[in-house]
XYZ file of C-alpha atoms in Angstrom:
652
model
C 0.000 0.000 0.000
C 2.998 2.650 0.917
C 4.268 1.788 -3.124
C 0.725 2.521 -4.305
C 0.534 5.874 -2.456
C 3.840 6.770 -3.499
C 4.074 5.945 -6.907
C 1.397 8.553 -8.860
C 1.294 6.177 -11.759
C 0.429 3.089 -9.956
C -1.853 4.910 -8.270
C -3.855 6.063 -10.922
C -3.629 2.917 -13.402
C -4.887 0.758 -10.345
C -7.764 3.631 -9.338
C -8.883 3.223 -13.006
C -8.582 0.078 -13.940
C -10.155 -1.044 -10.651
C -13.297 1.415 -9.590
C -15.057 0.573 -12.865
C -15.681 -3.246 -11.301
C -16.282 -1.481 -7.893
C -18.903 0.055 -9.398
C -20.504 -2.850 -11.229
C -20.359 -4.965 -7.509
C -22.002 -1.538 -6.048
C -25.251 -1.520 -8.443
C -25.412 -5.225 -8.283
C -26.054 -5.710 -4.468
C -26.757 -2.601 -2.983
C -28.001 0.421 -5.730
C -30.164 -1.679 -7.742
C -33.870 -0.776 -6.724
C -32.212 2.970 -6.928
C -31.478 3.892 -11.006
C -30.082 7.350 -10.549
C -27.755 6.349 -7.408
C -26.565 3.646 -9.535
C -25.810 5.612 -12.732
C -24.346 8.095 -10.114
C -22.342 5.584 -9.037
C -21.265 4.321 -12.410
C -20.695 7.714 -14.305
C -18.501 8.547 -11.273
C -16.246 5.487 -11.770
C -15.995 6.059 -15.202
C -14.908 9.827 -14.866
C -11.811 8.682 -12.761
C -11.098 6.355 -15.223
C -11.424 8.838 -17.720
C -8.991 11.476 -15.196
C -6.245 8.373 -15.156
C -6.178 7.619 -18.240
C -5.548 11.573 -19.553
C -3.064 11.938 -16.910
C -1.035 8.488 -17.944
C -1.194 9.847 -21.302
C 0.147 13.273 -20.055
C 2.697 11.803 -17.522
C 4.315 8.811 -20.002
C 3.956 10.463 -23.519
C 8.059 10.843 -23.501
C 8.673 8.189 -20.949
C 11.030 7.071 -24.057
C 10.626 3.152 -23.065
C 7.899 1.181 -21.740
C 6.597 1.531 -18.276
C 5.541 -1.929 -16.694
C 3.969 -3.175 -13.216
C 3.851 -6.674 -12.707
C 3.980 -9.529 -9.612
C 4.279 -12.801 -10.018
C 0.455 -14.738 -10.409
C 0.964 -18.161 -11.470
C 3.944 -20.716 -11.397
C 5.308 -23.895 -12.232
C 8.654 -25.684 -12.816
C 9.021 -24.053 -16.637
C 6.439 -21.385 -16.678
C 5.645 -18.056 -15.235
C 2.823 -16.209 -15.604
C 2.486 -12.658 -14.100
C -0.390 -10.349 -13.737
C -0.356 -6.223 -13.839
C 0.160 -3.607 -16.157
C 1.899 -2.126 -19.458
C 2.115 1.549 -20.066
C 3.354 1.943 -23.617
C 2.174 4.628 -26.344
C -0.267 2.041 -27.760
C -2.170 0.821 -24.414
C -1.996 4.532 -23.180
C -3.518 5.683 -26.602
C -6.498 3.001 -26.375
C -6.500 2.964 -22.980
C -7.670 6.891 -23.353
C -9.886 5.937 -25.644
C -11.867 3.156 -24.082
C -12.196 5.551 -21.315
C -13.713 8.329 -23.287
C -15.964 6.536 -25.634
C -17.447 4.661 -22.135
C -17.922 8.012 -20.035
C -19.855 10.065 -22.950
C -21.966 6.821 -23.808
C -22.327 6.360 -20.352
C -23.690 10.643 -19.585
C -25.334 9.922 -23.091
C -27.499 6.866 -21.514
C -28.643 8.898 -18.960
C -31.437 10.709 -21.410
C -31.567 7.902 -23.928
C -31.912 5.132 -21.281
C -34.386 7.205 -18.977
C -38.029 5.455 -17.434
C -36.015 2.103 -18.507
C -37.024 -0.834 -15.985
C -33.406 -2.208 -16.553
C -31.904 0.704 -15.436
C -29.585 -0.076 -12.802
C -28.813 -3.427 -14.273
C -27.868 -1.071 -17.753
C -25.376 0.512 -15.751
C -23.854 -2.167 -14.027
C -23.032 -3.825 -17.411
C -21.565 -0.693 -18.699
C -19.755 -0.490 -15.689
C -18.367 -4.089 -16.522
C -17.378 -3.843 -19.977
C -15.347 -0.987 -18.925
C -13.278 -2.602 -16.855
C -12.763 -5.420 -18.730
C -12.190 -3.090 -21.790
C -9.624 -1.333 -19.660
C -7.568 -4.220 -18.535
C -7.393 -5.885 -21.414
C -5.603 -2.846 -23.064
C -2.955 -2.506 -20.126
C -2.778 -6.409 -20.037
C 1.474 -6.935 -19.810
C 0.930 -10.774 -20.992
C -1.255 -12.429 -23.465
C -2.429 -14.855 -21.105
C -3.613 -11.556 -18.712
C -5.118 -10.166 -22.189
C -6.878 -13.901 -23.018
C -8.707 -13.292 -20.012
C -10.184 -9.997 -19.868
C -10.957 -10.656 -24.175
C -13.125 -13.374 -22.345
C -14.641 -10.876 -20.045
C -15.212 -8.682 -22.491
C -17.329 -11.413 -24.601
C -19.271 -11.873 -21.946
C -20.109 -8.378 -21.463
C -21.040 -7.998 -24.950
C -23.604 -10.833 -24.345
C -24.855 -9.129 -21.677
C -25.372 -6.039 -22.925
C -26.366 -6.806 -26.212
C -29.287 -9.102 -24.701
C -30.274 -6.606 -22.837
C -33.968 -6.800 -23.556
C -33.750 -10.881 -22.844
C -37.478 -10.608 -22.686
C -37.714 -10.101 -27.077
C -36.391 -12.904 -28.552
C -34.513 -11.670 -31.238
C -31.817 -9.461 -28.735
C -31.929 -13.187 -27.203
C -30.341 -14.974 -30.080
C -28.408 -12.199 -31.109
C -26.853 -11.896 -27.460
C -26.165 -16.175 -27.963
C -25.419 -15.522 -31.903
C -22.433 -13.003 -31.215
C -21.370 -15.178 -27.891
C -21.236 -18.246 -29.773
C -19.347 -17.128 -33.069
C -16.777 -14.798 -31.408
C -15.748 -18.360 -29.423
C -15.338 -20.119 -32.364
C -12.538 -17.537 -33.216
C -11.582 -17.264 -29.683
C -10.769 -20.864 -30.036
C -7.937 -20.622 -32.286
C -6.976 -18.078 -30.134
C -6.170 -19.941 -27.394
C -4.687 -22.638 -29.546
C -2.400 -20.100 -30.452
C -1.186 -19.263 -26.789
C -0.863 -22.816 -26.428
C 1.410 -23.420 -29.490
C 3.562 -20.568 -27.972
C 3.687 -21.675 -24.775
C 5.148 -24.658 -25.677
C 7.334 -23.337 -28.198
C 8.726 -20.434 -26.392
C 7.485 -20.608 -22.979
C 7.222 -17.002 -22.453
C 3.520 -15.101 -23.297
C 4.920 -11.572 -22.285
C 4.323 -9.447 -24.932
C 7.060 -7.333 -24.724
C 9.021 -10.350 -24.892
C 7.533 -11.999 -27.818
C 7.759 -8.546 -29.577
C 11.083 -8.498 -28.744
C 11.666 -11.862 -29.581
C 10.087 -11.989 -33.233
C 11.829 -9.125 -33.907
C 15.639 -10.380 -33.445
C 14.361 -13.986 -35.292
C 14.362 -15.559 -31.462
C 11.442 -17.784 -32.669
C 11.720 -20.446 -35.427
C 9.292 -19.208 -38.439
C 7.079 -22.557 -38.301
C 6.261 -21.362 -34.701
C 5.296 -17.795 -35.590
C 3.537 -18.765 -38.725
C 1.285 -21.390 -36.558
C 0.848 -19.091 -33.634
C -0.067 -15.908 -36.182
C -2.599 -17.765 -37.574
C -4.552 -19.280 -35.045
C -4.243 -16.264 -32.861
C -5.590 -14.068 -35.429
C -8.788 -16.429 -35.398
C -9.401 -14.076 -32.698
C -9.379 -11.277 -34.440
C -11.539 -12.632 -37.455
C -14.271 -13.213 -33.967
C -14.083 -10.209 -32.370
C -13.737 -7.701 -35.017
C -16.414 -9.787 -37.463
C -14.175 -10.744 -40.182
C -15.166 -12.905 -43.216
C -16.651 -15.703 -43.049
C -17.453 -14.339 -39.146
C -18.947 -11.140 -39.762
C -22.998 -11.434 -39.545
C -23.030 -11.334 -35.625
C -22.459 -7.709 -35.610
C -25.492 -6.503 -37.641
C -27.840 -9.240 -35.324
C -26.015 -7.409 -32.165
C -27.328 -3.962 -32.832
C -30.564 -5.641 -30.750
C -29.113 -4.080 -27.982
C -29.862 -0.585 -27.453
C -28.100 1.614 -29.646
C -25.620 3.409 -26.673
C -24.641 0.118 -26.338
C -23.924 -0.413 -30.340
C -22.149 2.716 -29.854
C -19.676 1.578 -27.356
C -19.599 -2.265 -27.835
C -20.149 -2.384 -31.669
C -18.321 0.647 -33.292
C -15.944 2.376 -31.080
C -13.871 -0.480 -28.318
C -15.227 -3.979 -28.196
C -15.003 -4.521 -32.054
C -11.363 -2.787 -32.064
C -9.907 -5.589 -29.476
C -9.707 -7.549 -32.527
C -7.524 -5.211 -33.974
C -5.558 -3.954 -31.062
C -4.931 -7.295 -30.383
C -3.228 -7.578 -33.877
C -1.041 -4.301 -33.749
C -0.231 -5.007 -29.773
C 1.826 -8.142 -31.171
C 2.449 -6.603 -34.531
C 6.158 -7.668 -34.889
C 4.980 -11.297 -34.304
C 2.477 -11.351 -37.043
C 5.526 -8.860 -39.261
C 8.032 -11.930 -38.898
C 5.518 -14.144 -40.823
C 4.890 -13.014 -44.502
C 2.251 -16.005 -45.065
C 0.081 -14.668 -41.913
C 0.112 -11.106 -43.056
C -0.540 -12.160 -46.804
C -3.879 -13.985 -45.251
C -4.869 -11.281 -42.867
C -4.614 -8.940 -46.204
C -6.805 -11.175 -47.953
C -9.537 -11.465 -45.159
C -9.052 -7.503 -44.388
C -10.133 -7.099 -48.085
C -12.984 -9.690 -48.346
C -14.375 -8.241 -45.406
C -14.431 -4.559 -46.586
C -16.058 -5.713 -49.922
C -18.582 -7.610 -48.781
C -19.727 -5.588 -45.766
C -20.456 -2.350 -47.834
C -22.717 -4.347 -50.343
C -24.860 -5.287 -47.552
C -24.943 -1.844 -46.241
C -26.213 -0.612 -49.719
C -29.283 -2.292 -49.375
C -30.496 -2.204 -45.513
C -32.979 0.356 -44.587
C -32.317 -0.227 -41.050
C -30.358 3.187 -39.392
C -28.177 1.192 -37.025
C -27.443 -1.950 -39.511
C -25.614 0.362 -41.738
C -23.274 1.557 -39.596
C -22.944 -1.926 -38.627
C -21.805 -3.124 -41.525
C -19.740 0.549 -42.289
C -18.111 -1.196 -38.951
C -17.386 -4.363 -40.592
C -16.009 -2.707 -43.712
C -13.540 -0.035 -41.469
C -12.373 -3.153 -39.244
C -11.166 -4.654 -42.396
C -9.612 -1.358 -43.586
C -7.953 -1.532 -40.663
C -6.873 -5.192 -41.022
C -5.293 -4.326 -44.627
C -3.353 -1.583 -43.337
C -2.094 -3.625 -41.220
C -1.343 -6.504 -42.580
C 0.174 -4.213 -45.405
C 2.700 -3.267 -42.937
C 0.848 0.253 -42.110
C 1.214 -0.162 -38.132
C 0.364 3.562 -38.141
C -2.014 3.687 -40.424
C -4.112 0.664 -38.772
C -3.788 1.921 -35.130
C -4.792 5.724 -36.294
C -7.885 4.762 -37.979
C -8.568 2.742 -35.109
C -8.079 6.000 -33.062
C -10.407 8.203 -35.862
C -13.179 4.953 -36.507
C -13.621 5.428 -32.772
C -14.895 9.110 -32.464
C -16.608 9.261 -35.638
C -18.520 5.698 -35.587
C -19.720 6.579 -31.693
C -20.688 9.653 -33.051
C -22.866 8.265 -36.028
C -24.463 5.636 -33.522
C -25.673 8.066 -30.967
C -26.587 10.494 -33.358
C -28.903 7.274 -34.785
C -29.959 6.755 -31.064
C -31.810 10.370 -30.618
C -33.528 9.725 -33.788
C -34.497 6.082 -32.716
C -35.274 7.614 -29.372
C -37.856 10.490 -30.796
C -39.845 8.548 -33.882
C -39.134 4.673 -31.999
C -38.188 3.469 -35.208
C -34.701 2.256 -37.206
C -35.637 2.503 -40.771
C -34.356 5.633 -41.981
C -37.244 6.536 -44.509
C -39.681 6.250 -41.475
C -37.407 8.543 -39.452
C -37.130 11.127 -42.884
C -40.930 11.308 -43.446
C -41.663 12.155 -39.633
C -39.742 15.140 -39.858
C -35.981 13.849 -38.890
C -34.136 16.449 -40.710
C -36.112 19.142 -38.302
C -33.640 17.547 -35.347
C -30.684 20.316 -36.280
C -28.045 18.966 -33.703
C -28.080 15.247 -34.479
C -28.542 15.760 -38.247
C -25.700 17.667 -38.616
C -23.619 15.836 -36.425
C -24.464 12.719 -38.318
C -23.564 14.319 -41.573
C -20.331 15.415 -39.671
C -19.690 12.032 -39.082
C -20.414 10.679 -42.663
C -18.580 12.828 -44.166
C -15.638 11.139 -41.879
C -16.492 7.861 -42.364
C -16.309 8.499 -46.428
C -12.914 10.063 -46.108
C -13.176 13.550 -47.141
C -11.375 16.152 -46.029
C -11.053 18.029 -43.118
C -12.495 15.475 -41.112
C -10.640 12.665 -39.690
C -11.294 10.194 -41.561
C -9.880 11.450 -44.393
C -6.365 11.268 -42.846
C -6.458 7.855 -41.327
C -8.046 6.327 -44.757
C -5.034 8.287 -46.619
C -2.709 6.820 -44.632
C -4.062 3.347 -45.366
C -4.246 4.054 -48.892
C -0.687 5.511 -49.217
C 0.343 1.540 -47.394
C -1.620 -0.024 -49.711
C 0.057 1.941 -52.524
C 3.609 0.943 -51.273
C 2.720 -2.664 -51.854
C 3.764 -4.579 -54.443
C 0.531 -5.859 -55.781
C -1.819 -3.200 -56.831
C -5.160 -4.733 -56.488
C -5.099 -4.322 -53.118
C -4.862 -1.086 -53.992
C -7.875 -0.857 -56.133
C -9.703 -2.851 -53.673
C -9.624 -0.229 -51.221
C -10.362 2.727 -53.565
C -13.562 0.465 -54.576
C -14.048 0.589 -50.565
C -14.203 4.134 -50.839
C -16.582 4.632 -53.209
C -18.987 2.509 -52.027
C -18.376 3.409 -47.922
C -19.576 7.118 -49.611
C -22.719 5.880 -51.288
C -24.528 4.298 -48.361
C -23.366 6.445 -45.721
C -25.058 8.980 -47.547
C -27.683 7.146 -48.962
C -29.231 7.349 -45.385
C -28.540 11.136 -45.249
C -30.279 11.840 -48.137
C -33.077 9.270 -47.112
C -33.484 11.702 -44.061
C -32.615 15.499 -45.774
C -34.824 14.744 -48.669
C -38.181 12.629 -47.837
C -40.253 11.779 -50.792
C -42.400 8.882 -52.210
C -43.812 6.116 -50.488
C -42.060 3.899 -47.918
C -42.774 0.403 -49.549
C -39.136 -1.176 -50.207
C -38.099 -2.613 -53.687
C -38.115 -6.136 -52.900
C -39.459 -8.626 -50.006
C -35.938 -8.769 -48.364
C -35.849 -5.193 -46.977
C -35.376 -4.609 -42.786
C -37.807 -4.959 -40.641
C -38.314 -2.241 -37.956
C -37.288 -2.190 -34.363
C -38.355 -0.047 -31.721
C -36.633 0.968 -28.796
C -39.347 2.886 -26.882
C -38.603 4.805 -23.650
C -40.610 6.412 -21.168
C -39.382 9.756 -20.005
C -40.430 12.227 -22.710
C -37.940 14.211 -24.727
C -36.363 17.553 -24.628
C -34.841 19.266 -21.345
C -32.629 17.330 -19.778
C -32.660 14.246 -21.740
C -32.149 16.061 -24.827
C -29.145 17.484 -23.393
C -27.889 14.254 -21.600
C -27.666 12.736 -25.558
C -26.905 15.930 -27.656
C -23.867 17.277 -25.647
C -21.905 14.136 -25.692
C -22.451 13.947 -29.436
C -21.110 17.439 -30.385
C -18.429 16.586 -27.940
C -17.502 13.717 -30.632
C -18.383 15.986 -33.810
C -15.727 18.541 -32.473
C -13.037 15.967 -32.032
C -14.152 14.085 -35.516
C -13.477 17.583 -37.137
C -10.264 18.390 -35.447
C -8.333 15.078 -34.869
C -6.776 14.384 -37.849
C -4.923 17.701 -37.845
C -3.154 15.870 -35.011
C -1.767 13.057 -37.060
C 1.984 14.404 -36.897
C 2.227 14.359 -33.327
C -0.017 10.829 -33.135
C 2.383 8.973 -35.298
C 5.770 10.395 -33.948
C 3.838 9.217 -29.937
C 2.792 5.824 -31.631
C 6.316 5.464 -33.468
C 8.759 7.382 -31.896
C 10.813 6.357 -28.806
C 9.142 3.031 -26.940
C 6.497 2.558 -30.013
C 9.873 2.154 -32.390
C 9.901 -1.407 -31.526
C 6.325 -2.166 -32.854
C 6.608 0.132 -36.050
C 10.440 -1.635 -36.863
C 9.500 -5.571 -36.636
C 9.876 -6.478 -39.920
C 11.739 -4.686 -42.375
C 9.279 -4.893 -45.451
C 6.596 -3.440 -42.936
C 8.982 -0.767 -41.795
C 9.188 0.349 -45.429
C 6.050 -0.009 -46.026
C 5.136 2.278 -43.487
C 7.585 4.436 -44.213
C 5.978 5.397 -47.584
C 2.733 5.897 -46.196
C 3.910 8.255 -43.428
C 5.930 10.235 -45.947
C 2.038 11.129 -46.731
C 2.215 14.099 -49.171
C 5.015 13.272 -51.057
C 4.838 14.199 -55.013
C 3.959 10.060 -55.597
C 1.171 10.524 -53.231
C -0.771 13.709 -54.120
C -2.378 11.839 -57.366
C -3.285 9.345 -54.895
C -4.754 11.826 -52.150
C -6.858 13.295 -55.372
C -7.727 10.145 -56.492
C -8.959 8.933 -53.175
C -11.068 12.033 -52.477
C -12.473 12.233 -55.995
C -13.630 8.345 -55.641
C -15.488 9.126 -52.035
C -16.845 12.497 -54.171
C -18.286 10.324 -56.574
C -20.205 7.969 -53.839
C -21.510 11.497 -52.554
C -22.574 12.182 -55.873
C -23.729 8.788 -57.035
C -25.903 8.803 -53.975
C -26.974 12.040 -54.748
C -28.359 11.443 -58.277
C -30.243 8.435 -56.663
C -31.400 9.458 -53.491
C -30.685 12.921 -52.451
C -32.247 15.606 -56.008
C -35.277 16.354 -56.518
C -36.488 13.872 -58.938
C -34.662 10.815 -57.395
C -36.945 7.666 -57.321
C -34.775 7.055 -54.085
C -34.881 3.093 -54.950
C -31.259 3.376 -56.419
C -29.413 1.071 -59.007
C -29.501 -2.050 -57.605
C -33.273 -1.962 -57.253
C -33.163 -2.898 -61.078
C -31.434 -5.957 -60.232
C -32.915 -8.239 -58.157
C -31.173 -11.279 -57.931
C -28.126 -8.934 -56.693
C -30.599 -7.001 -54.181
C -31.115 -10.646 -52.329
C -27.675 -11.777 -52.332
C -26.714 -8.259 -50.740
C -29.776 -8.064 -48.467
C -29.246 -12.022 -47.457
C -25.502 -11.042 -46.363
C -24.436 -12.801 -49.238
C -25.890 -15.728 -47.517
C -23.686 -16.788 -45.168
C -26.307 -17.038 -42.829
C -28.145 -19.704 -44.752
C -24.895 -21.723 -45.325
C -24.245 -21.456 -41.431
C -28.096 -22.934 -40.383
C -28.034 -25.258 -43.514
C -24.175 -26.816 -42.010
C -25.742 -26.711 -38.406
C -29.069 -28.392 -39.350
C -26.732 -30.962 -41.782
C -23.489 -31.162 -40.014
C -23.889 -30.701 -36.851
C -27.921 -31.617 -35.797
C -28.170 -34.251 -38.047
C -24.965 -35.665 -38.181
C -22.639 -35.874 -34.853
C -25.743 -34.166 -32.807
C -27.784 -37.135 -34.305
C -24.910 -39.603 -33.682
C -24.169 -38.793 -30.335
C -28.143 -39.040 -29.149
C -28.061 -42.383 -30.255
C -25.520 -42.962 -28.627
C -26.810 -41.892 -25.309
C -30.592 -43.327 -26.194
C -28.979 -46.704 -27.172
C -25.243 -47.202 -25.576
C -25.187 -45.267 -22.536
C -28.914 -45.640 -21.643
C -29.663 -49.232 -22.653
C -26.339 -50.314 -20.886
C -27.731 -48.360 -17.807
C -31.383 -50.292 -18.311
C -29.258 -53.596 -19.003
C -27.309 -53.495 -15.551
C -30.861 -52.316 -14.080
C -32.469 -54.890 -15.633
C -29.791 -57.519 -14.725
C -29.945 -56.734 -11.127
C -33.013 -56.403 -10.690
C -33.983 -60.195 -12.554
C -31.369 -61.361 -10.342
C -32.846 -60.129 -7.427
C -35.902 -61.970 -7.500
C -34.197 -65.113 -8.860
C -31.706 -65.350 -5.218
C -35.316 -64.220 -3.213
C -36.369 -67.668 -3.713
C -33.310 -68.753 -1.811
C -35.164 -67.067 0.939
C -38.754 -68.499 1.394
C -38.440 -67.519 5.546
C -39.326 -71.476 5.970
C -37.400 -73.670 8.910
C -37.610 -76.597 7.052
C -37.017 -75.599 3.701
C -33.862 -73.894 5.209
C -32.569 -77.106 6.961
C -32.931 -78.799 3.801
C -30.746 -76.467 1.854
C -28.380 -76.904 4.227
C -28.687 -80.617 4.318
C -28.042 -80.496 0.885
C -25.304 -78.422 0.530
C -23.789 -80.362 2.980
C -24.446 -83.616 0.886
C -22.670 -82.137 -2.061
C -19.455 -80.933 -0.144
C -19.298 -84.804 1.271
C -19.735 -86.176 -2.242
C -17.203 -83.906 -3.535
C -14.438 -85.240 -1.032
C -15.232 -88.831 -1.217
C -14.612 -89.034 -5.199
């Protein structure tokens, strides 16, 4: 305790990290029947978090090397494991922004959340998943991180089953717990394979360690792999990407924070917090690449068809966690940890801008919310175009830098189509984004969609009224988040040189074909690179424009191309069905097959062995009664008998 007090850092990491879970415990047992006590009580945890995490930030940003608290946890004969904490530009960066993101979705909840039953219970989940959010950030060891990724899962089911009374938050709360294991599997795998290769799962060790060629390349090849399964979970990469349009069930603060701004990144810190280890293998990062791109493609072909508000910023999730993924995979350690650090503001800020309108018409199809008067709500319409306009990477919004920095690492690798790939992206990440803008701006027609495979509505109805104070409670922290969407990416000089420079030099220099691939994206506006900054903004102008001609003038039908095609309409609209292959290998596979095997199994083998024995002991039961008829004489002459046999049996 004397350490903790004297040590400001420890002190503040550990207040941080810790009250969050205080908090949760707090709400759980004693604040429950109480809702504003308990969001008291939670908001307050969060806004030390929040103080910690600022000052860490302040106090280590030219530490110049790593900072790192640890004590020994568990312990054999060949293996350590240790638990605490690691204070390096990367975990400081995300730690900040977990702790952001959480407290304005947390002040936001306070008006969208208001006359909720589940209340309390809301915050104490929050309250959770910021912990475990937190930890896992700081985590010194991958065994520390496996844990809190676990807890962090299990928030996520939590939270986005919040409403376990409807049954479709129900099985989307089980859908995203149960395909987020199956990546989570490999992950572990992966641990394994590197516990037994290397015996040591600290990760400035293994960074280290991959980086001088300490680890054979079988090893790091096997381990990349399966621990990026992980990542293809948690930040819904192809083929496991259709939990994260199911999750947005949960109420849309909690799409905000889970879906869009933290919980989905893990998948992607993960990858850039053991970046030199995935470097060192050329065939993992030439997969990752290829997944990164799938994923983007896909993703924004099903958002060009939803009508559903909060699915298309699901999938523009999808498609920016595999922008990220192909920066880094490209090499671009930067470029993928910066648009990790932009995709956060701006994607918050397009979900809770969705959440006021879904909180005043209690509906998520856009041309519902445009023909009862949406574009009348100044403050969230204009932060939502604010955040578009990011998300489609124009300039002077942040986007635009983090998606040029991809681009210019895409541009410095050898094969071009990956290239073209990613311009594609931005073309199309332009045309739905504002599709739905001009669906709201510019009402018109009737409301009937093209073909039977449109959205459904949802409603998340709240008592409370609107206006006053729960107006304010949602519109502040979303001009909070317009404001830094405008202004962060004029802070990309001083980002990169924190995430590079100094103690992040060891992440950006693991493998020398990434370093120099980075290297020609940070140059940034180098004569090569201004036809490619024009290029990139005139490809997200014509997705504005396309999307104008379609949806947003006058005359605009506002059905839009691919309402002439049908056939392409379904397979967009059915998620290209992956959902269908998934039931039809579960109902084929799995139910009939080894489910069906295995009940037989236990109906035949296991049970009808069980009713044999039964059956056995029971028969011979009644058989040895008659050994016993409770008769003197019947007894003597058993004995008589038996006695006869034993003399016959010695005299021959």
């Amino acid at each position: 305790m004397t350490e903790l007090l004297k040590d400001p850092v420890l002190l503040a990491v550990v207040m941080g990290a810790t009250l969050p879970f205080l908090a949760m415990a707090v709400i759980l047992i004693f604040t429950r029947h109480n809702p504003r006590l308990s969001s008291f009580i939670s908001i307050s945890a969060v806004t030390v978090s929040v103080c910690a995490a600022l000052y860490l930030l302040y106090k280590l940003h030219a530490a110049g090397r790593p900072v790192q608290y640890q004590t020994e946890w568990l312990s054999s004969d060949t293996l350590v494991v240790p638990f605490g904490y690691l204070l390096d530009p990367l975990s400081l960066l995300m730690l900040a922004i977990v702790a952001c993101i959480s407290f304005l979705v947390q002040v936001y909840s306070i008006g969208y959340m208001a006359g909720d039953t589940g209340y309390s219970r809301y915050y104490a989940f929050q309250s959770l998943f910021a912990w475990a959010m937190m930890n896992m950030v700081i985590a010194p060891g991958m065994f520390q991180l496996f844990i809190f990724w676990e807890l962090v899962g299990l928030a996520s089911y939590l939270l986005i089953g919040f409403y376990y009374d409807k049954e479709s938050a129900s099985q989307a709360g089980k859908k995203a717990f149960v395909m987020t294991r199956l990546g989570d599997l490999g992950f572990f795998l992966g641990l394994i394979v590197l516990t037994l290769g290397f015996g040591n799962l600290g990760i400035l060790d293994l960074n280290e360690a991959a980086r001088t060629h300490q680890i054979s390349q079988l090893l790091m090849t096997v381990s990349a792999l399966l621990i990026f399964g992980g990542v293809i979970g948690k930040s819904a990469q192809f083929p496991l990407l259709t939990w994260l349009p199911d999750a947005m069930e949960g109420p849309t603060p909690v799409s905000a924070l889970l879906h869009s701004a933290t919980m989905v990144a893990a998948g992607v810190y993960m990858f850039s917090r053991i970046f030199p280890l995935f470097a060192a293998s050329p065939d993992a990062m030439a997969m990752a690449l290829a997944i990164g791109t799938a994923t983007m493609l896909l993703s924004s072909t099903m958002a060009m068809v939803t009508y559903d508000i909060k699915q298309v910023w699901a999938y523009s999730t999808i498609s920016q966690l595999g922008f990220m993924v192909m920066a880094l995979a490209a090499g671009g350690y930067f470029a993928g940890v910066f648009h990790l650090t932009t995709h956060a503001g701006f994607k918050a800020l397009l979900f809770l801008c969705s959440g006021i309108f879904i909180h005043e018409y209690h509906s998520n199809d856009m041309r519902l919310i445009g023909k009862g008067g949406g574009r009348r709500l100044m403050i969230p319409m204009a932060c939502m175009t604010v955040g578009a306009l990011a998300l489609s990477g124009l300039p002077p919004f942040s986007g635009f830098f983090s998606k040029e920095a991809i681009l210019g690492v895409l541009a410095a690798h050898p094969n071009k189509l990956w290239l073209a790939a990613g311009l594609l992206g931005a073309l199309m990440t332009a045309y739905y984004s504002f599709r739905l803008i001009f669906f709201i701006l510019f009402p018109r027609g009737g409301i009937e969609t093209p073909h039977a495979h449109s959205q459904g509505h949802k409603h998340e109805a709240h008592a409370g009224g609107h206006g006053g104070l729960i107006f304010w409670a949602m519109a502040v922290p979303v001009m909070l988040l317009a404001t830094l969407t405008l202004f962060l990416g004029f802070f990309q000089t001083s980002i990169e040189h924190f995430l590079t420079g100094n103690a992040g030099r060891l992440a950006a220099a693991a493998h020398g074909a990434a370093q120099e691939a980075g290297k020609a994206a940070h140059d940034g506006h180098g004569a090569g690179h201004y036809a490619l900054l024009v290029f990139a903004v005139c490809m997200a102008l014509g997705g504005l424009g396309w999307a104008w001609v379609e949806f947003g003038r006058k005359k605009a039908a506002q059905v839009g191309f691919l309402g002439r095609f049908p056939r392409v309409w379904d397979l967009f609209a059915e998620r290209w069905y992956l959902d269908r292959l998934y039931r039809r290998f579960l109902d084929r596979g799995i139910y009939a097959g080894i489910t069906s095997l295995l009940t037989r199994n236990d109906r035949r083998v296991i049970d009808g062995g069980i009713d044999g024995l039964c059956f056995f002991t029971v028969t011979g039961g009644r058989l040895f009664s008659f050994l016993q008829s409770g008769m003197l004489q019947y007894n003597l002459l058993v004995m008589i008998g038996g006695v006869g046999v034993v003399v016959l049996l010695f005299l021959v």
